mmCIF file of C-alpha atoms in Angstrom:
data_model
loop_
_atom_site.group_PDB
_atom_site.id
_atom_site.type_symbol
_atom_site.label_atom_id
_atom_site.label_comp_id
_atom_site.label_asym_id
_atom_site.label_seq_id
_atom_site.Cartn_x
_atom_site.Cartn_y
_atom_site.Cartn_z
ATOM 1 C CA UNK G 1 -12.640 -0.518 -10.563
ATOM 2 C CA UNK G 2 -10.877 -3.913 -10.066
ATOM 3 C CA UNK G 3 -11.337 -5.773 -7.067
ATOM 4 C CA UNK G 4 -8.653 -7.890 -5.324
ATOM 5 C CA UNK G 5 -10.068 -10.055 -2.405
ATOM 6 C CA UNK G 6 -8.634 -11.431 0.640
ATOM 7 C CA UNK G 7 -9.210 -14.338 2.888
ATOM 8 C CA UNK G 8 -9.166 -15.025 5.449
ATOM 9 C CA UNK G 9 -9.934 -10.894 6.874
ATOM 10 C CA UNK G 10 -8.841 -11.979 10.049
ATOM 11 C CA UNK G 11 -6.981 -15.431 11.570
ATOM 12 C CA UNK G 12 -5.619 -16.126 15.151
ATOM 13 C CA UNK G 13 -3.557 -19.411 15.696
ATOM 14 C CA UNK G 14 -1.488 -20.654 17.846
ATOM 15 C CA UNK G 15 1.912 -20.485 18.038
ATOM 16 C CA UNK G 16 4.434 -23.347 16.044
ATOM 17 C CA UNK G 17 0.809 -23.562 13.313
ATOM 18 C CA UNK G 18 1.527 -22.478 9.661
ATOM 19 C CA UNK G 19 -1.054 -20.077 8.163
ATOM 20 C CA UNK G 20 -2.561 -19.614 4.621
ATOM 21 C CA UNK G 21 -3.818 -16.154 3.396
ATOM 22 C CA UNK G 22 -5.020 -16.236 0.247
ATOM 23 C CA UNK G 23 -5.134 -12.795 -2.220
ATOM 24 C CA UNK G 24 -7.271 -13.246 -5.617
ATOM 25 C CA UNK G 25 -8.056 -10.443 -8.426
ATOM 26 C CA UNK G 26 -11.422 -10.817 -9.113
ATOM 27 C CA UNK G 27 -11.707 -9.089 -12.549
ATOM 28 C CA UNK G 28 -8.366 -9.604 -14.180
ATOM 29 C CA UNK G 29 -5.139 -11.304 -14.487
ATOM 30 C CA UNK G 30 -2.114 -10.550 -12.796
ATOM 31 C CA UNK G 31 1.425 -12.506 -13.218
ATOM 32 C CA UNK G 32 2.704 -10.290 -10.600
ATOM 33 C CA UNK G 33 1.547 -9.564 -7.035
ATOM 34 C CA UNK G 34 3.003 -8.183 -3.973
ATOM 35 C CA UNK G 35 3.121 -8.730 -0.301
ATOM 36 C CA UNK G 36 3.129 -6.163 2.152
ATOM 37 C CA UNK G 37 3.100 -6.329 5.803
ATOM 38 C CA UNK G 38 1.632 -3.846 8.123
ATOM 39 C CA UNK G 39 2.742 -3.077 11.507
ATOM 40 C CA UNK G 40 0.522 -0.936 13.700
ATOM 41 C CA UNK G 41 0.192 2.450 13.033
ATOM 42 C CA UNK G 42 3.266 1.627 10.478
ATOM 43 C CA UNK G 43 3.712 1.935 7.015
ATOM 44 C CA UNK G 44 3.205 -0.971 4.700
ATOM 45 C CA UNK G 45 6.702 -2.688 4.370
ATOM 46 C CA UNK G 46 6.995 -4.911 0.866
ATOM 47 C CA UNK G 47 7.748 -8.496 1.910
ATOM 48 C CA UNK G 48 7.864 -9.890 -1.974
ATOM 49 C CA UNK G 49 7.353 -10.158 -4.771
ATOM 50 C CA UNK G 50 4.703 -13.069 -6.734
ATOM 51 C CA UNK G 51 5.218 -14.405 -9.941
ATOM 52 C CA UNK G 52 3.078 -16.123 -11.584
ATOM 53 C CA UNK G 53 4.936 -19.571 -13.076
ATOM 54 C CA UNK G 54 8.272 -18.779 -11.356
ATOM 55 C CA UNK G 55 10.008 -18.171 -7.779
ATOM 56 C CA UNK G 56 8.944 -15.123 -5.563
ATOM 57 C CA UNK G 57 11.570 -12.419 -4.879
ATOM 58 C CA UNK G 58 11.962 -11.602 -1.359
ATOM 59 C CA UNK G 59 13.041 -7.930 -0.197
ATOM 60 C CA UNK G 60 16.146 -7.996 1.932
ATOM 61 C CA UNK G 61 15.842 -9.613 5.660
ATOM 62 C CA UNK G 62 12.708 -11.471 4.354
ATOM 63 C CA UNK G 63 12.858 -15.346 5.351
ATOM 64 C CA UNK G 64 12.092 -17.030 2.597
ATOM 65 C CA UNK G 65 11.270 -20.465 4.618
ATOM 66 C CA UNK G 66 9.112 -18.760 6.387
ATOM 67 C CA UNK G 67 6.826 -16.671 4.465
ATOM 68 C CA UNK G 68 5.806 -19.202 1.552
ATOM 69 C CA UNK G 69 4.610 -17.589 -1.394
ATOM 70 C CA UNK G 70 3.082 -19.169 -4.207
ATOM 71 C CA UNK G 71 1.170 -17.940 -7.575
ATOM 72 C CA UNK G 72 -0.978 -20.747 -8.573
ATOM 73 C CA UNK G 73 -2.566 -19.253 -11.475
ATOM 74 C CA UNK G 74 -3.170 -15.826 -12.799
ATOM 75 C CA UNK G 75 -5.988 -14.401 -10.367
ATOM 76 C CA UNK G 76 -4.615 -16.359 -7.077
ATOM 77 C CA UNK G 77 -1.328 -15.980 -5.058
ATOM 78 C CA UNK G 78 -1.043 -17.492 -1.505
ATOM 79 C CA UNK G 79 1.229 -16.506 1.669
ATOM 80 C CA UNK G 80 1.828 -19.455 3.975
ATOM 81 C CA UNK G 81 3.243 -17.972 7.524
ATOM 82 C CA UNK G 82 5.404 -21.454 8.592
ATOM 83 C CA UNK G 83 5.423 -22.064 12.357
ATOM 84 C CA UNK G 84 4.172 -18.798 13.468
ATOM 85 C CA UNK G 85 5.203 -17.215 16.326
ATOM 86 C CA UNK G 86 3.861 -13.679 18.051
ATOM 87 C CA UNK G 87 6.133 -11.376 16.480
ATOM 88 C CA UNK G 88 4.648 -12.735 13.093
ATOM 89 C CA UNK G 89 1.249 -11.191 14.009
ATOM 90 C CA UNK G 90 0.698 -8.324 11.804
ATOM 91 C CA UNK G 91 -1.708 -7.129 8.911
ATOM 92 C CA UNK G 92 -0.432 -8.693 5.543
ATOM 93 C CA UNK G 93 -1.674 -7.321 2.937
ATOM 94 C CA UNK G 94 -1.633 -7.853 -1.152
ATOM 95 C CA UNK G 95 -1.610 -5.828 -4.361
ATOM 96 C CA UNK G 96 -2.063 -7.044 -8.227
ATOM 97 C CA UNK G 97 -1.130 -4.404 -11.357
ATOM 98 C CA UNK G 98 -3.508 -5.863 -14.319
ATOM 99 C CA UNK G 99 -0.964 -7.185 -16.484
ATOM 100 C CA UNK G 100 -3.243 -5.461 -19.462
ATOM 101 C CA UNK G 101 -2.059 -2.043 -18.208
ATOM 102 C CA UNK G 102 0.727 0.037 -19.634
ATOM 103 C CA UNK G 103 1.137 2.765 -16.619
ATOM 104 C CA UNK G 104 1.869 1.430 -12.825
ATOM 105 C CA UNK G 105 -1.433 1.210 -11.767
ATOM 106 C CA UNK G 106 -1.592 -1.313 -8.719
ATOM 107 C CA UNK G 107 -4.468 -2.847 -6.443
ATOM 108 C CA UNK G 108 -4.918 -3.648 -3.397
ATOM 109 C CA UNK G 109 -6.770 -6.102 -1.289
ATOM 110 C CA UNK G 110 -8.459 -5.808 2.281
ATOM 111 C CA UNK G 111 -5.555 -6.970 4.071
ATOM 112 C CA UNK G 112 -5.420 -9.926 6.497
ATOM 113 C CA UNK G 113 -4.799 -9.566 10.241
ATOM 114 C CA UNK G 114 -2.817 -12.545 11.708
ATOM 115 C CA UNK G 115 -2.431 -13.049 15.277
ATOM 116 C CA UNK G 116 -0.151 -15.629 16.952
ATOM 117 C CA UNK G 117 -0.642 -16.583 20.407
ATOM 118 C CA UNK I 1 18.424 3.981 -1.420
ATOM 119 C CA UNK I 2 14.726 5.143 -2.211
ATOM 120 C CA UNK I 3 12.893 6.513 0.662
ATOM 121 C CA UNK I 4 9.571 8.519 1.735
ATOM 122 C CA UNK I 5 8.863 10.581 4.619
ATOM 123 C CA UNK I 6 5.406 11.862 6.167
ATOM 124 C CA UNK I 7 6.916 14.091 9.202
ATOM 125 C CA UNK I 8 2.515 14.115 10.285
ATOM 126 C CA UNK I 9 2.153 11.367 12.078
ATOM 127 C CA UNK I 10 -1.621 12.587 13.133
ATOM 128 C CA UNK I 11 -3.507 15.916 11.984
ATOM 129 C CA UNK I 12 -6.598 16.603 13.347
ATOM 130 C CA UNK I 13 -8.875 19.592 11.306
ATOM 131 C CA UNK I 14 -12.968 20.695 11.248
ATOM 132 C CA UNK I 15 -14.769 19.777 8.360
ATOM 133 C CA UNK I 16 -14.580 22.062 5.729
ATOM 134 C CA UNK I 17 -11.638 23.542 6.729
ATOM 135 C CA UNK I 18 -8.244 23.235 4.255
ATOM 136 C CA UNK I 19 -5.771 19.905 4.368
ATOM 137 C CA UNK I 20 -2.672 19.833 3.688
ATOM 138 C CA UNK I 21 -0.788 16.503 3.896
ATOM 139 C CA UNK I 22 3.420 16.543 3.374
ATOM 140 C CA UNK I 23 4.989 14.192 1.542
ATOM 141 C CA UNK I 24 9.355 14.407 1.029
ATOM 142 C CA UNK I 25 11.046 11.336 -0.891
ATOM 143 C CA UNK I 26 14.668 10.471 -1.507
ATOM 144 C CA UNK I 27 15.376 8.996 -5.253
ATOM 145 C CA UNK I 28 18.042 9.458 -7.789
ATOM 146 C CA UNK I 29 16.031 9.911 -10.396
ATOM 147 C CA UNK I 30 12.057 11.889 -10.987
ATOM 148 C CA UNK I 31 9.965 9.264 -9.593
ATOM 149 C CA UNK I 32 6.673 7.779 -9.727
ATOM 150 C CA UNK I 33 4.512 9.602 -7.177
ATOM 151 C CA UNK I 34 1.714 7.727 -5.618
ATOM 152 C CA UNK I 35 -0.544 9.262 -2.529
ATOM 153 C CA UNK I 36 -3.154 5.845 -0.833
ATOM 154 C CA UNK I 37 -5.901 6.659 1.349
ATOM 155 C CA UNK I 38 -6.633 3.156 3.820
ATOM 156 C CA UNK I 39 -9.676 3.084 4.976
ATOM 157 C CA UNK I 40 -10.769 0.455 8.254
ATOM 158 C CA UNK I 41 -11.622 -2.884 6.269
ATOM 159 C CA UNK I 42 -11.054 -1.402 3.087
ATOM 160 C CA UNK I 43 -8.083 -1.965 0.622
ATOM 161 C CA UNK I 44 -5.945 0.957 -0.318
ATOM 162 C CA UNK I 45 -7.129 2.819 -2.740
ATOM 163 C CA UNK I 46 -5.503 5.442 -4.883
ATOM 164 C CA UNK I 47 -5.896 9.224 -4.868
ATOM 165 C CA UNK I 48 -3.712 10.401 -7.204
ATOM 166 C CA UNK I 49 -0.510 9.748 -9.198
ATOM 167 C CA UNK I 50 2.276 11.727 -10.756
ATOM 168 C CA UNK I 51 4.194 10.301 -13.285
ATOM 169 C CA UNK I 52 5.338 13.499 -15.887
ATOM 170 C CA UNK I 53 3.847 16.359 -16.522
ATOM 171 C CA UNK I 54 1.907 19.239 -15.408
ATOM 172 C CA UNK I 55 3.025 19.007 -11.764
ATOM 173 C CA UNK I 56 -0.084 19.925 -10.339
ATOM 174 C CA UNK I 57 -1.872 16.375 -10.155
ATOM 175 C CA UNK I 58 -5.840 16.212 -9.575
ATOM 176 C CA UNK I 59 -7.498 12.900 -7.726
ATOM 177 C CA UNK I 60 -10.446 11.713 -6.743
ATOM 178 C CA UNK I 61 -12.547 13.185 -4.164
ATOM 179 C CA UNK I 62 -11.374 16.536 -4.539
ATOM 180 C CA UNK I 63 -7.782 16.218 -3.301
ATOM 181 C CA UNK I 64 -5.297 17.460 -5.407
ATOM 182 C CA UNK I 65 -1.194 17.096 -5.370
ATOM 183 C CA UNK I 66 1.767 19.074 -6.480
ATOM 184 C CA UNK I 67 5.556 17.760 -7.013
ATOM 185 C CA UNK I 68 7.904 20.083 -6.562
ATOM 186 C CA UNK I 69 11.106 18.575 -7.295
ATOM 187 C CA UNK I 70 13.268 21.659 -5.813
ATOM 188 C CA UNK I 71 11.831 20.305 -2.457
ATOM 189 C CA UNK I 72 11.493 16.493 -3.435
ATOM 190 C CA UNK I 73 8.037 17.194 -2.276
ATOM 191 C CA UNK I 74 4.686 16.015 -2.882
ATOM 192 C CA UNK I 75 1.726 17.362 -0.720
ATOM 193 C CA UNK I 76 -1.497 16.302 -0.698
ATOM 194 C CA UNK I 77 -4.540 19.478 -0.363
ATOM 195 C CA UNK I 78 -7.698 19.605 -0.396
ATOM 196 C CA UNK I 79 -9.541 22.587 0.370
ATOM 197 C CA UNK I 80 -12.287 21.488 2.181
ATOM 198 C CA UNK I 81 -12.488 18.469 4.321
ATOM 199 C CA UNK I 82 -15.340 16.109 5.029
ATOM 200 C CA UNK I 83 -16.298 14.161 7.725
ATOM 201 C CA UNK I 84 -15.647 10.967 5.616
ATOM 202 C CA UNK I 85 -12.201 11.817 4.853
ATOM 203 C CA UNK I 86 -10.757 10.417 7.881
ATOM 204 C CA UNK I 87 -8.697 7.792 7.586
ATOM 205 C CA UNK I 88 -4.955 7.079 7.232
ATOM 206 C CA UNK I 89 -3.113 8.346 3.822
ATOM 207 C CA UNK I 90 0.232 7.022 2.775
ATOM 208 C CA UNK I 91 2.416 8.401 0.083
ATOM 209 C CA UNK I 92 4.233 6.109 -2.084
ATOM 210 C CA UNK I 93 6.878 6.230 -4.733
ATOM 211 C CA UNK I 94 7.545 3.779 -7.114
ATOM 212 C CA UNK I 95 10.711 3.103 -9.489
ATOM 213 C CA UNK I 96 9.056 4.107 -13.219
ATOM 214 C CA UNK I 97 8.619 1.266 -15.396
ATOM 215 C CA UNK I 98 5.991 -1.517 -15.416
ATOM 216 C CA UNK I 99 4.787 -3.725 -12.251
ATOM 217 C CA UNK I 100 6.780 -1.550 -10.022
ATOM 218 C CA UNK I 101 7.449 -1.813 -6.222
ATOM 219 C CA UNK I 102 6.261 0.579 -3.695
ATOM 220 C CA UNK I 103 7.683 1.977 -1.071
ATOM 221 C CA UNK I 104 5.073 3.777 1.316
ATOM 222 C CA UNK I 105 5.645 6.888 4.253
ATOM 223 C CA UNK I 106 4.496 6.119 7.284
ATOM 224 C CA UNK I 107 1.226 6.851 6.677
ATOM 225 C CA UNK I 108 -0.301 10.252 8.316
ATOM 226 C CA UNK I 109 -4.069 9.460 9.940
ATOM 227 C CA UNK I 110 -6.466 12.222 9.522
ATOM 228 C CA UNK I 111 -9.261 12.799 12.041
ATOM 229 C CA UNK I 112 -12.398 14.923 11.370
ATOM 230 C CA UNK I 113 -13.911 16.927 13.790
ATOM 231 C CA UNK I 114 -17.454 17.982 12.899
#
């Protein structure tokens, strides 16, 4: 099946540093991708929305100055965490749909566990 | 608003034994069903869907799910359990159409014992 990558799998900074988590499809093209973050032993909360070419759509209560997103191309979208601080330490994680498919078939990747000291 | 509610939050069963994993959701409409298993390391990956249809819905590895919109229900079963099934499974449901958002349960873990 298709394969959507992570990186880093796992960063700790410090606290007031801005962080870069990359997701990629491997095997196909996606103009859209979406952010989740993970609290533990909590459900996956959508942060936004990625498009490829055009703004990201943030989900209500989302700071958009904080979480950067960015869709450089068609297989990479980035999340920059600005100044971090602890309560931004969480699993992020990212999910493509091809943009070949016709039904909602979505991806995800490995997810990426931030902690802020 | 949409919404999705796993009242598990942990079920613990032998191997081989039956699972059954609830699922409710709040939507105005018939939704797009989704149930994730997450895996440590591993991305989510997807069991089963239900987007029309036969309302019994079979997956991978075995499991199988049912809607039952009377209930706004959508269990997850399998009727016998393997060691390598624990892990933490979230049901999802999804606005129909294209490149839809997800909104996930809480996620109910499953542990194993042999």
């Amino acid at each position: 099946g298709a394969v959507v990558s992570q990186h880093p799998s796992r960063v700790i900074c410090k606290s007031g540093t801005s962080v870069k988590i990359e997701c990629r499809s491997l095997d196909f093209q996606a103009t859209t991708m979406f952010w989740y973050r993970q609290f533990p032993k909590q459900s996956l909360m959508l942060m936004a929305t990625s498009n490829e070419g055009s703004k990201a759509t943030y989900e209500q209560g989302v700071e958009k100055d904080k979480f950067l997103i960015n869709h450089a191309s068609l297989t990479l979208s980035t999340l920059t965490v600005t100044s971090a601080h602890p309560e931004d330490s969480s699993f992020y994680i990212c999910s493509a749909p091809p943009r070949t498919t016709s039904t909602d078939t979505q991806y995800f990747g490995p997810g990426t566990r931030l902690t802020v000291l | 608003a949409q919404s999705v509610t796993q009242p598990d939050i942990h079920i613990t069963v032998s191997e081989g034994a039956s699972l059954e994993l609830r699922c409710n959701y709040s939507y105005g409409a018939t939704p797009y069903l989704f149930w994730y298993v997450q895996s440590p390391g591993q991305g989510l990956q997807l069991l089963l869907k239900y987007f029309s249809g036969d309302t019994l819905v079979q997956g991978i590895k075995g499991f199988e799910a049912e809607f039952k919109r009377s209930q706004s229900s959508f269990n997850l079963r399998k009727p016998s359990v393997h060691w390598s099934d624990a892990a933490e499974y979230f049901c999802a449901v999804g606005a129909p159409g294209g490149y839809n958002k997800l909104i996930f349960g809480a996620g109910t873990r499953l542990a194993v014992h042999p």
